[in-house]
Short mmCIF file of C-alpha atoms and ligand atoms in Angstrom, two decimals:
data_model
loop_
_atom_site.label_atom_id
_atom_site.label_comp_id
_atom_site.label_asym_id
_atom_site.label_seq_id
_atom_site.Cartn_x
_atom_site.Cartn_y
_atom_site.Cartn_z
CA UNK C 296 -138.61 -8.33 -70.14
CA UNK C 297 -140.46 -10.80 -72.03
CA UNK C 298 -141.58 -10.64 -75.76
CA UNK C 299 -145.23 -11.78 -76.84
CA UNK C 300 -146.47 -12.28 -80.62
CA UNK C 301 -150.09 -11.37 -81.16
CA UNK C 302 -151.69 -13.24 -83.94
CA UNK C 303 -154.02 -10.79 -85.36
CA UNK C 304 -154.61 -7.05 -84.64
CA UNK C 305 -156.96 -6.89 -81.63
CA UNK C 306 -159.57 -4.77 -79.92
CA UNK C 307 -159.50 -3.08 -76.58
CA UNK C 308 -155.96 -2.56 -74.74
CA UNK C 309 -154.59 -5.83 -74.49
CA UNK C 310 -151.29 -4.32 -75.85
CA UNK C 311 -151.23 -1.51 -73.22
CA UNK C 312 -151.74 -4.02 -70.91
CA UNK C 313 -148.47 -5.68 -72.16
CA UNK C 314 -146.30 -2.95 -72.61
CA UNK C 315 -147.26 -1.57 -69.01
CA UNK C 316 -146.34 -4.94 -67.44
CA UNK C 317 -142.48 -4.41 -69.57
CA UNK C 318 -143.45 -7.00 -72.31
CA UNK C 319 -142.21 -6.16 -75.94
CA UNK C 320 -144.74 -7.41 -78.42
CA UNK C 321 -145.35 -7.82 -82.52
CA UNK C 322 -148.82 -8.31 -83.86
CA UNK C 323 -149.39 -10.19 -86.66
CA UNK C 324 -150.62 -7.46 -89.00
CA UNK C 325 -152.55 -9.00 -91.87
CA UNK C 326 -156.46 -9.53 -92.09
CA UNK C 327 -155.76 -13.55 -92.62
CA UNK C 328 -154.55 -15.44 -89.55
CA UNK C 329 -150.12 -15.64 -90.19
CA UNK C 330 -149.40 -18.75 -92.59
CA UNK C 331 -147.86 -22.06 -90.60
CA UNK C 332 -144.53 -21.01 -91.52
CA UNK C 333 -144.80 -17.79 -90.31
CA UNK C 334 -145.87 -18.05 -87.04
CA UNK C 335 -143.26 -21.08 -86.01
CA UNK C 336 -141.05 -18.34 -87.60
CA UNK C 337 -142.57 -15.70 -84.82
CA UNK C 338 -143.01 -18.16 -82.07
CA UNK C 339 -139.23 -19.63 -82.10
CA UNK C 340 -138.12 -16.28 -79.91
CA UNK C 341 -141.33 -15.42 -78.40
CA UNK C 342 -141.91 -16.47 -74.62
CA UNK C 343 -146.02 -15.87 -74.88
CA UNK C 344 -148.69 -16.54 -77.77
CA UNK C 345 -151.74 -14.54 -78.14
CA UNK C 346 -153.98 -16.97 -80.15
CA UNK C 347 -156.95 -17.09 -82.34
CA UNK C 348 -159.33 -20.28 -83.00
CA UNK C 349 -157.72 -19.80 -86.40
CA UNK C 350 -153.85 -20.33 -85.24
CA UNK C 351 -153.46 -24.47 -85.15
CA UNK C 352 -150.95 -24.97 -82.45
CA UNK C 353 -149.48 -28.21 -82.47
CA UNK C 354 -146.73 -30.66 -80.00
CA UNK C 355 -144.24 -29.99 -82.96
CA UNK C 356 -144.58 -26.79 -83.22
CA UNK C 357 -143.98 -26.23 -79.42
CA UNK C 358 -140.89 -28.86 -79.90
CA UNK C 359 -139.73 -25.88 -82.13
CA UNK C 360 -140.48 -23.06 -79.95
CA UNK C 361 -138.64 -23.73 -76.11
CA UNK C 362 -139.26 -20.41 -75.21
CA UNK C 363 -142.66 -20.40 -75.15
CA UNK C 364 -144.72 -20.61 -71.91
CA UNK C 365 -148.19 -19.58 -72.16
CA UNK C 366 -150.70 -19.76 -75.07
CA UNK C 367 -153.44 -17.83 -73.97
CA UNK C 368 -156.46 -18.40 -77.00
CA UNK C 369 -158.93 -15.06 -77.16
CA UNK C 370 -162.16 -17.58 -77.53
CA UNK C 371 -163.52 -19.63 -74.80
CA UNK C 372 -163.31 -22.63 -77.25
CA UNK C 373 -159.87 -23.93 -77.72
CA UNK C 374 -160.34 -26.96 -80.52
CA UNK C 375 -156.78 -24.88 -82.26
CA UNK C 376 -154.67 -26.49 -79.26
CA UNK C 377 -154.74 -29.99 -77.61
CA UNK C 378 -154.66 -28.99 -73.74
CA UNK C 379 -152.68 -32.12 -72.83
CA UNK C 380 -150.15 -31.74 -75.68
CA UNK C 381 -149.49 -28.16 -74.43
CA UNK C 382 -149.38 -29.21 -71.03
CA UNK C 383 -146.96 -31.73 -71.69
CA UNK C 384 -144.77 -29.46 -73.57
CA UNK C 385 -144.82 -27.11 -70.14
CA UNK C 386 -147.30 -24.86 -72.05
CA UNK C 387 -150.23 -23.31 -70.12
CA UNK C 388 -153.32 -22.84 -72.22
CA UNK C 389 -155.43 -20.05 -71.60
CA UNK C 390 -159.15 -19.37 -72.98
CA UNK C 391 -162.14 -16.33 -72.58
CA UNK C 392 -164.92 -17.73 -70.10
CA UNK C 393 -167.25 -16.20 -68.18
CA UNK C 394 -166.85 -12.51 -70.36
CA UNK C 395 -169.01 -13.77 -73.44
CA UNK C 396 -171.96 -15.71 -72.61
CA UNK C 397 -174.27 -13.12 -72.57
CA UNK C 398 -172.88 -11.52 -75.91
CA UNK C 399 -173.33 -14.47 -77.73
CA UNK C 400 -176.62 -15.13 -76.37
CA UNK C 401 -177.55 -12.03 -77.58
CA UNK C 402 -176.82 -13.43 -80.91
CA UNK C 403 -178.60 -16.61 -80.69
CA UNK C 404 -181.34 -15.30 -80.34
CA UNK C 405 -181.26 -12.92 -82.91
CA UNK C 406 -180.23 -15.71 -85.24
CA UNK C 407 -183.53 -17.60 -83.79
CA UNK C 408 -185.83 -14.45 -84.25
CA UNK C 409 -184.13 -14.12 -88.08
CA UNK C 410 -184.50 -17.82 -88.94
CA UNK C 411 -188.28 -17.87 -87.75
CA UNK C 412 -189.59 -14.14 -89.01
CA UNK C 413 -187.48 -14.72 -92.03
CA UNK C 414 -185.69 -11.78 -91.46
CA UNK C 415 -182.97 -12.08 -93.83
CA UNK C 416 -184.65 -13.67 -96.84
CA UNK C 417 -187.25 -10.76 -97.12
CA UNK C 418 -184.69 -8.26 -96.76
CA UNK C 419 -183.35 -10.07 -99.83
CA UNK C 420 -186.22 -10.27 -101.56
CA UNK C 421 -186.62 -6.61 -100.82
CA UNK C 422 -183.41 -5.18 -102.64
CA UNK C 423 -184.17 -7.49 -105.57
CA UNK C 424 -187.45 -5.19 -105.80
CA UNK C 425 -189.53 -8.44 -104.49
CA UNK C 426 -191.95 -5.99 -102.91
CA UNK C 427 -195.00 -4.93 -104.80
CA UNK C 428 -197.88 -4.84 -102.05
CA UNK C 429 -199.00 -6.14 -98.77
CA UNK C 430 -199.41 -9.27 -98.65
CA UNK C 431 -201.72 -11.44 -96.20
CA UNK C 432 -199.61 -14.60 -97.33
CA UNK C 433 -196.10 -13.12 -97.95
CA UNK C 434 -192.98 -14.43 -95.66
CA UNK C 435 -195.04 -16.63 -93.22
CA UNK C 436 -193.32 -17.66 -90.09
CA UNK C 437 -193.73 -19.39 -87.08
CA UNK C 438 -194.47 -17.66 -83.70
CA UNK C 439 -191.27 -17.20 -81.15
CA UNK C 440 -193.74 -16.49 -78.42
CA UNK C 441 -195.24 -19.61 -77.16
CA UNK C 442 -193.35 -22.15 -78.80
CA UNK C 443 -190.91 -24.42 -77.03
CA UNK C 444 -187.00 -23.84 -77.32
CA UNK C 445 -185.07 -27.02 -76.65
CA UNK C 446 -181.65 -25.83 -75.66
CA UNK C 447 -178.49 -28.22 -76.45
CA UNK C 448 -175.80 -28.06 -73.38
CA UNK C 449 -176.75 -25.51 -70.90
CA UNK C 450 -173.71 -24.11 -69.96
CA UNK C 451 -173.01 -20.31 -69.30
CA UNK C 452 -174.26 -19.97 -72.69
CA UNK C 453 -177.03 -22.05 -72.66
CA UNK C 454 -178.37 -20.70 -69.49
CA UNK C 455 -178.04 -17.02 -70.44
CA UNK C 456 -180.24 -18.11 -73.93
CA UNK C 457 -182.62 -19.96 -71.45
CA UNK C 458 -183.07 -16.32 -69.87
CA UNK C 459 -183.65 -14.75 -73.19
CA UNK C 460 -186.32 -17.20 -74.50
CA UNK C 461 -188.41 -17.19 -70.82
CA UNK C 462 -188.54 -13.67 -71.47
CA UNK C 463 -190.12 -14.33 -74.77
CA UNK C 464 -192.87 -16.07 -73.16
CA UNK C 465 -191.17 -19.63 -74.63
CA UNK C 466 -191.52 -22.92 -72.81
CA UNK C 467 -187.89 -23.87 -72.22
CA UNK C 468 -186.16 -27.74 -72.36
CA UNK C 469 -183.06 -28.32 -72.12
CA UNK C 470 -181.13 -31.69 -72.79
CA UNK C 471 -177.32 -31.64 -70.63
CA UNK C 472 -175.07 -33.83 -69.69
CA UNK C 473 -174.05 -31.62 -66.15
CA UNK C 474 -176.73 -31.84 -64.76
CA UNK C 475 -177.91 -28.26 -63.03
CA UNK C 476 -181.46 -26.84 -61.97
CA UNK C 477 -181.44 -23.51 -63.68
CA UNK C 478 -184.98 -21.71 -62.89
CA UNK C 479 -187.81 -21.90 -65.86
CA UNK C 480 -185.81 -24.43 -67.90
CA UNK C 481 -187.71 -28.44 -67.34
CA UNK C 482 -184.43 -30.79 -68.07
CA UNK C 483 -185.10 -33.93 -70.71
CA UNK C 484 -183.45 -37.46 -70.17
CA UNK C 485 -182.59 -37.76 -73.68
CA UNK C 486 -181.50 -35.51 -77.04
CA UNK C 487 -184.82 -37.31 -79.30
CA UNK C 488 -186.86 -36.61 -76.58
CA UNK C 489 -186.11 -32.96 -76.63
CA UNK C 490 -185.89 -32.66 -80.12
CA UNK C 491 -189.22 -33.91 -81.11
CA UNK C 492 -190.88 -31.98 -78.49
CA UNK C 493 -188.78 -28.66 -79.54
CA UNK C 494 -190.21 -25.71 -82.11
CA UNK C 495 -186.85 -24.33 -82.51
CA UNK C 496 -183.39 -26.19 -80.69
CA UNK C 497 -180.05 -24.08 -79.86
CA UNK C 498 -176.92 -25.79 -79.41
CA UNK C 499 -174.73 -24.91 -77.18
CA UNK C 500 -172.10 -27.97 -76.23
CA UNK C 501 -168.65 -27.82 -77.26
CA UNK C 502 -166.90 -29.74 -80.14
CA UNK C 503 -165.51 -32.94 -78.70
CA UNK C 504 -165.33 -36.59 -79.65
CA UNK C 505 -168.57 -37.07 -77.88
CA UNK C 506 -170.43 -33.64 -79.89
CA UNK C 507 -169.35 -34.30 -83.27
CA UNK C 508 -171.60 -35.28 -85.94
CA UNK C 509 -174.25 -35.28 -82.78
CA UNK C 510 -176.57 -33.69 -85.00
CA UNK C 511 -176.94 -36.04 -88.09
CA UNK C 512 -179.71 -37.74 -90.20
CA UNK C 513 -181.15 -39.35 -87.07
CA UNK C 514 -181.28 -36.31 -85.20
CA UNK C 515 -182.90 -34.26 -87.80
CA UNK C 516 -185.38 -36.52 -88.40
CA UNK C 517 -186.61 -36.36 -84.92
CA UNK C 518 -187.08 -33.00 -84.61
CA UNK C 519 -190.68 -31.63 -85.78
CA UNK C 520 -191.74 -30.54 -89.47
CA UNK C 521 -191.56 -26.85 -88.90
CA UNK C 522 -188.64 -26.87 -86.51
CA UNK C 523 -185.98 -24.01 -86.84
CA UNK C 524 -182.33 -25.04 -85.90
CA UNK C 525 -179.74 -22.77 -84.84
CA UNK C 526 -175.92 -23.24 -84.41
CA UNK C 527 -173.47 -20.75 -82.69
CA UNK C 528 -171.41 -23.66 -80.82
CA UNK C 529 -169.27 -25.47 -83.24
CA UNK C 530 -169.65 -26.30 -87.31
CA UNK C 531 -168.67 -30.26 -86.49
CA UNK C 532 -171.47 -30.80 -84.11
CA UNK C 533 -173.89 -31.08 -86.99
CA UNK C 534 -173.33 -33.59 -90.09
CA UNK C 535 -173.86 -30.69 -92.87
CA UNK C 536 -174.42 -33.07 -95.33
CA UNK C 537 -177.80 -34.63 -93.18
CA UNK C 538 -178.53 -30.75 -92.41
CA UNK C 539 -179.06 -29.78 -96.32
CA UNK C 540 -181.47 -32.97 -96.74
CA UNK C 541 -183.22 -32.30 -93.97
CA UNK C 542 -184.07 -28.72 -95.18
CA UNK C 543 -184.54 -29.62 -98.97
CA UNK C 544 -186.73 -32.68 -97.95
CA UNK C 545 -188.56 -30.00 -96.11
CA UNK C 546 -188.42 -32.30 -92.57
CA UNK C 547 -187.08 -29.14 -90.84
CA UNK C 548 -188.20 -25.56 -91.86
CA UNK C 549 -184.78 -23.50 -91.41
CA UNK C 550 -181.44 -22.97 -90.18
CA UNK C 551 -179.11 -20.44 -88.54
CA UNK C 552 -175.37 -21.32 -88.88
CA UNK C 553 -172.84 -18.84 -87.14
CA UNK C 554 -170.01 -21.53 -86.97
CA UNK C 555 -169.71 -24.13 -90.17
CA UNK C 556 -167.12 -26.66 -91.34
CA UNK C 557 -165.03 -25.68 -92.39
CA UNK C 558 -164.86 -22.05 -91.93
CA UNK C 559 -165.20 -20.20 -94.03
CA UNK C 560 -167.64 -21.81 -95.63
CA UNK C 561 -166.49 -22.64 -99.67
CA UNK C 562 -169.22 -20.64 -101.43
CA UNK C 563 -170.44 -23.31 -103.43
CA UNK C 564 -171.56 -24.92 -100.63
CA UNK C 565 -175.30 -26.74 -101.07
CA UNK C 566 -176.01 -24.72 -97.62
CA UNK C 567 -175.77 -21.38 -99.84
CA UNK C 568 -178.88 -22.27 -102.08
CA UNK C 569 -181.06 -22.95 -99.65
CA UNK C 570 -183.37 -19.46 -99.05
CA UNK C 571 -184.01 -21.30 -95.50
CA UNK C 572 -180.71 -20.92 -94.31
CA UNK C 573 -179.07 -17.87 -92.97
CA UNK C 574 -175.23 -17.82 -92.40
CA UNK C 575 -173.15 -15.58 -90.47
CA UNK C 576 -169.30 -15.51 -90.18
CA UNK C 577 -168.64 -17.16 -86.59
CA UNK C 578 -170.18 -13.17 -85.26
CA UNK C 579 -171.68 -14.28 -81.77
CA UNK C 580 -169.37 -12.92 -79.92
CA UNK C 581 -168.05 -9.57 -81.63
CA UNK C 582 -169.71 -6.97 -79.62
CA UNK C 583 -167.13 -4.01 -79.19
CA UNK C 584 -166.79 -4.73 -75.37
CA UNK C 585 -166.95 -8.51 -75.39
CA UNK C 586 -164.03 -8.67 -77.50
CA UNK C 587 -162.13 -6.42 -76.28
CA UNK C 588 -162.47 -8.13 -72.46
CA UNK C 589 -161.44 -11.13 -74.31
CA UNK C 590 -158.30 -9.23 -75.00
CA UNK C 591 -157.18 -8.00 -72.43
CA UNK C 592 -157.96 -11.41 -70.49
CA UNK C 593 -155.90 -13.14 -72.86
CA UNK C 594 -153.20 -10.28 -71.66
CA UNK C 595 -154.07 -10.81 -68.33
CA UNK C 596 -153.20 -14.79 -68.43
CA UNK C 597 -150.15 -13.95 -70.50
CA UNK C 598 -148.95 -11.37 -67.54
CA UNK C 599 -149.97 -13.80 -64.70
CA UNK C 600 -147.45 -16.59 -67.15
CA UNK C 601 -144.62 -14.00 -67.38
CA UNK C 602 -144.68 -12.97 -63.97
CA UNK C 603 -144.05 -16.43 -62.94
CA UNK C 604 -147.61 -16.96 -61.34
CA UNK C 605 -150.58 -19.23 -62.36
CA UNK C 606 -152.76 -17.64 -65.28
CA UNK C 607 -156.19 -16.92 -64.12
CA UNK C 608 -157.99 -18.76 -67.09
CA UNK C 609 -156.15 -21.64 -67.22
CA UNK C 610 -157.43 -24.84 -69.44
CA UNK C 611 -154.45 -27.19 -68.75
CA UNK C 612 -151.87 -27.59 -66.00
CA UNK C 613 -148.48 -28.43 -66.97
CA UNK C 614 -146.47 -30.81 -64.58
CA UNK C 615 -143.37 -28.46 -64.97
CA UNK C 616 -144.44 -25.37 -65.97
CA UNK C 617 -141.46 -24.13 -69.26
CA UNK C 618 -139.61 -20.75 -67.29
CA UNK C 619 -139.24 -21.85 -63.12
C1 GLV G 992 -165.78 -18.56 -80.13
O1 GLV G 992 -166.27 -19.38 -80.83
C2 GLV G 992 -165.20 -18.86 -78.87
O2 GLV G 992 -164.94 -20.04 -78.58
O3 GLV G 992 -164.98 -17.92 -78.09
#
């Protein structure tokens, strides 16, 4: 028997799942993730970590916890743990994939069809009694139909956004490193070239030291006037600072932020005041199902650890696995 801490209370049956493999567990039970403290506290005795994004799992930490074998991270990001320092430690790390795309696609584009209808800022403008008549000029917005989508990385995400905006009738670009054919989507050579050919741009790469800051003063300059811009990868991919001049010099026409940085966002943030900017709380992927598969996946790899087998998800591959 094996004991696994649980960082936050989670959907689904992941702790069924557990129990019914003869784990104990403890879930962290408060709405914040646990304080640093508390979780090496937790961790010291625990032999498997269920993670969020939020939990910052470090090489000294791990020094501190021997028992531990598996960290298995319920996101498909992992930018919380270095791979190679938990690999080195004899740590497998464990992420989400292939259970969310279409989720958080789902959510792109709704972010995309908010930022260009203006969704949001009328249904402000609403409650504040902003509504006295039809209006022939009131909330303005570009067409989705027809206009081109330039899509940033076109990974599983990407792709299943790609789907979305071909059904809209969009013309669809995509700029990649990987280079894959996907069917309706015309790759570009180069991130300016898609950009200033682009009515609205999605990005979907991960954060790296290649993706951050890829979206700064140069890059918003190059997109078109009226462009829309839309984030649900990662908050450091875009210089925020380059993003709030763009929009109050007018050079872009809106955003759509689901990740920031940090997160949360400190509410006197410049990005607040602008009425061209909506901002969710990191949301793309909470439907009721596709995060509770995340769950239990993140139970799954934890089982596959315990059980002395390889987890199923696996991100890194330790040399000498902690437990044989
Ligand atoms: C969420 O951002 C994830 O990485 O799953």
């Amino acid at each position: 028997m094996a004991h696994v801490y649980v960082t936050r209370e989670l959907p689904g049956r992941p702790l069924e799942l557990l129990r019914s493999a003869g784990h104990t567990v403890d879930t962290w039970p408060g709405e914040l993730p646990p304080p640093a403290d508390v979780l090496r506290e937790r961790l010291r005795d625990a032999d498997a970590a269920i993670t969020l994004l939020t939990d910052r799992i470090t090489g000294e930490l791990l020094d501190d916890c021997p028992n531990l074998r598996v960290v298995a991270n319920v996101a498909v990001g992992y930018d919380n743990v270095d791979p190679a320092v938990a690999a080195e430690h004899g740590v497998w790390l464990t992420n989400t994939p292939g259970v969310l795309a279409e989720t958080t696609a789902d959510f792109a584009f709704a972010l995309l069809l908010a930022a260009a209808r203006r969704v949001v800022e009328s249904d402000r403008d609403t409650r504040a009694g902003g509504w006295k008549t039809w209006s022939p000029t009131g909330f303005l917005g570009p067409d989705v139909h027809g206009a081109t989508l330039g899509i940033v990385g076109l990974g599983e995400i990407g792709q299943a956004v790609a789907r979305r905006a071909l059904g809209f009738d969009m013309r669809v670009l995509a700029y990649t490193r990987t280079p894959r054919d996907v069917p309706g989507v015309s790759r570009v050579a180069g991130l300016r070239e898609l950009l200033a050919a682009s009515d609205f741009v999605s990005v979907h790469v991960p954060l790296t030291g290649q993706t951050q800051h890829m979206f700064g003063r140069d890059a918003f300059a190059a997109m078109k006037p009226g462009a829309v811009f839309v984030n649900t990868a990662r908050g450091g991919v875009v210089d925020q600072e380059a993003l709030v001049a763009a929009l109050r010099e007018r050079r872009i026409a809106g955003a759509a932020l689901d990740v920031t940085d940090p997160e949360p966002l400190p509410l006197d943030h410049a990005l607040y005041t602008l009425p061209n900017v909506i901002i969710t709380p990191h949301i793309a992927s909470a439907s009721v199902a596709t995060r509770s598969r995340m769950a239990e996946m993140a139970a799954r790899n934890v089982i596959a650890v315990l059980d002395g087998k390889e987890p199923p998800n696996a991100v890194n591959r330790p040399a000498e696995p902690r437990g044989r």
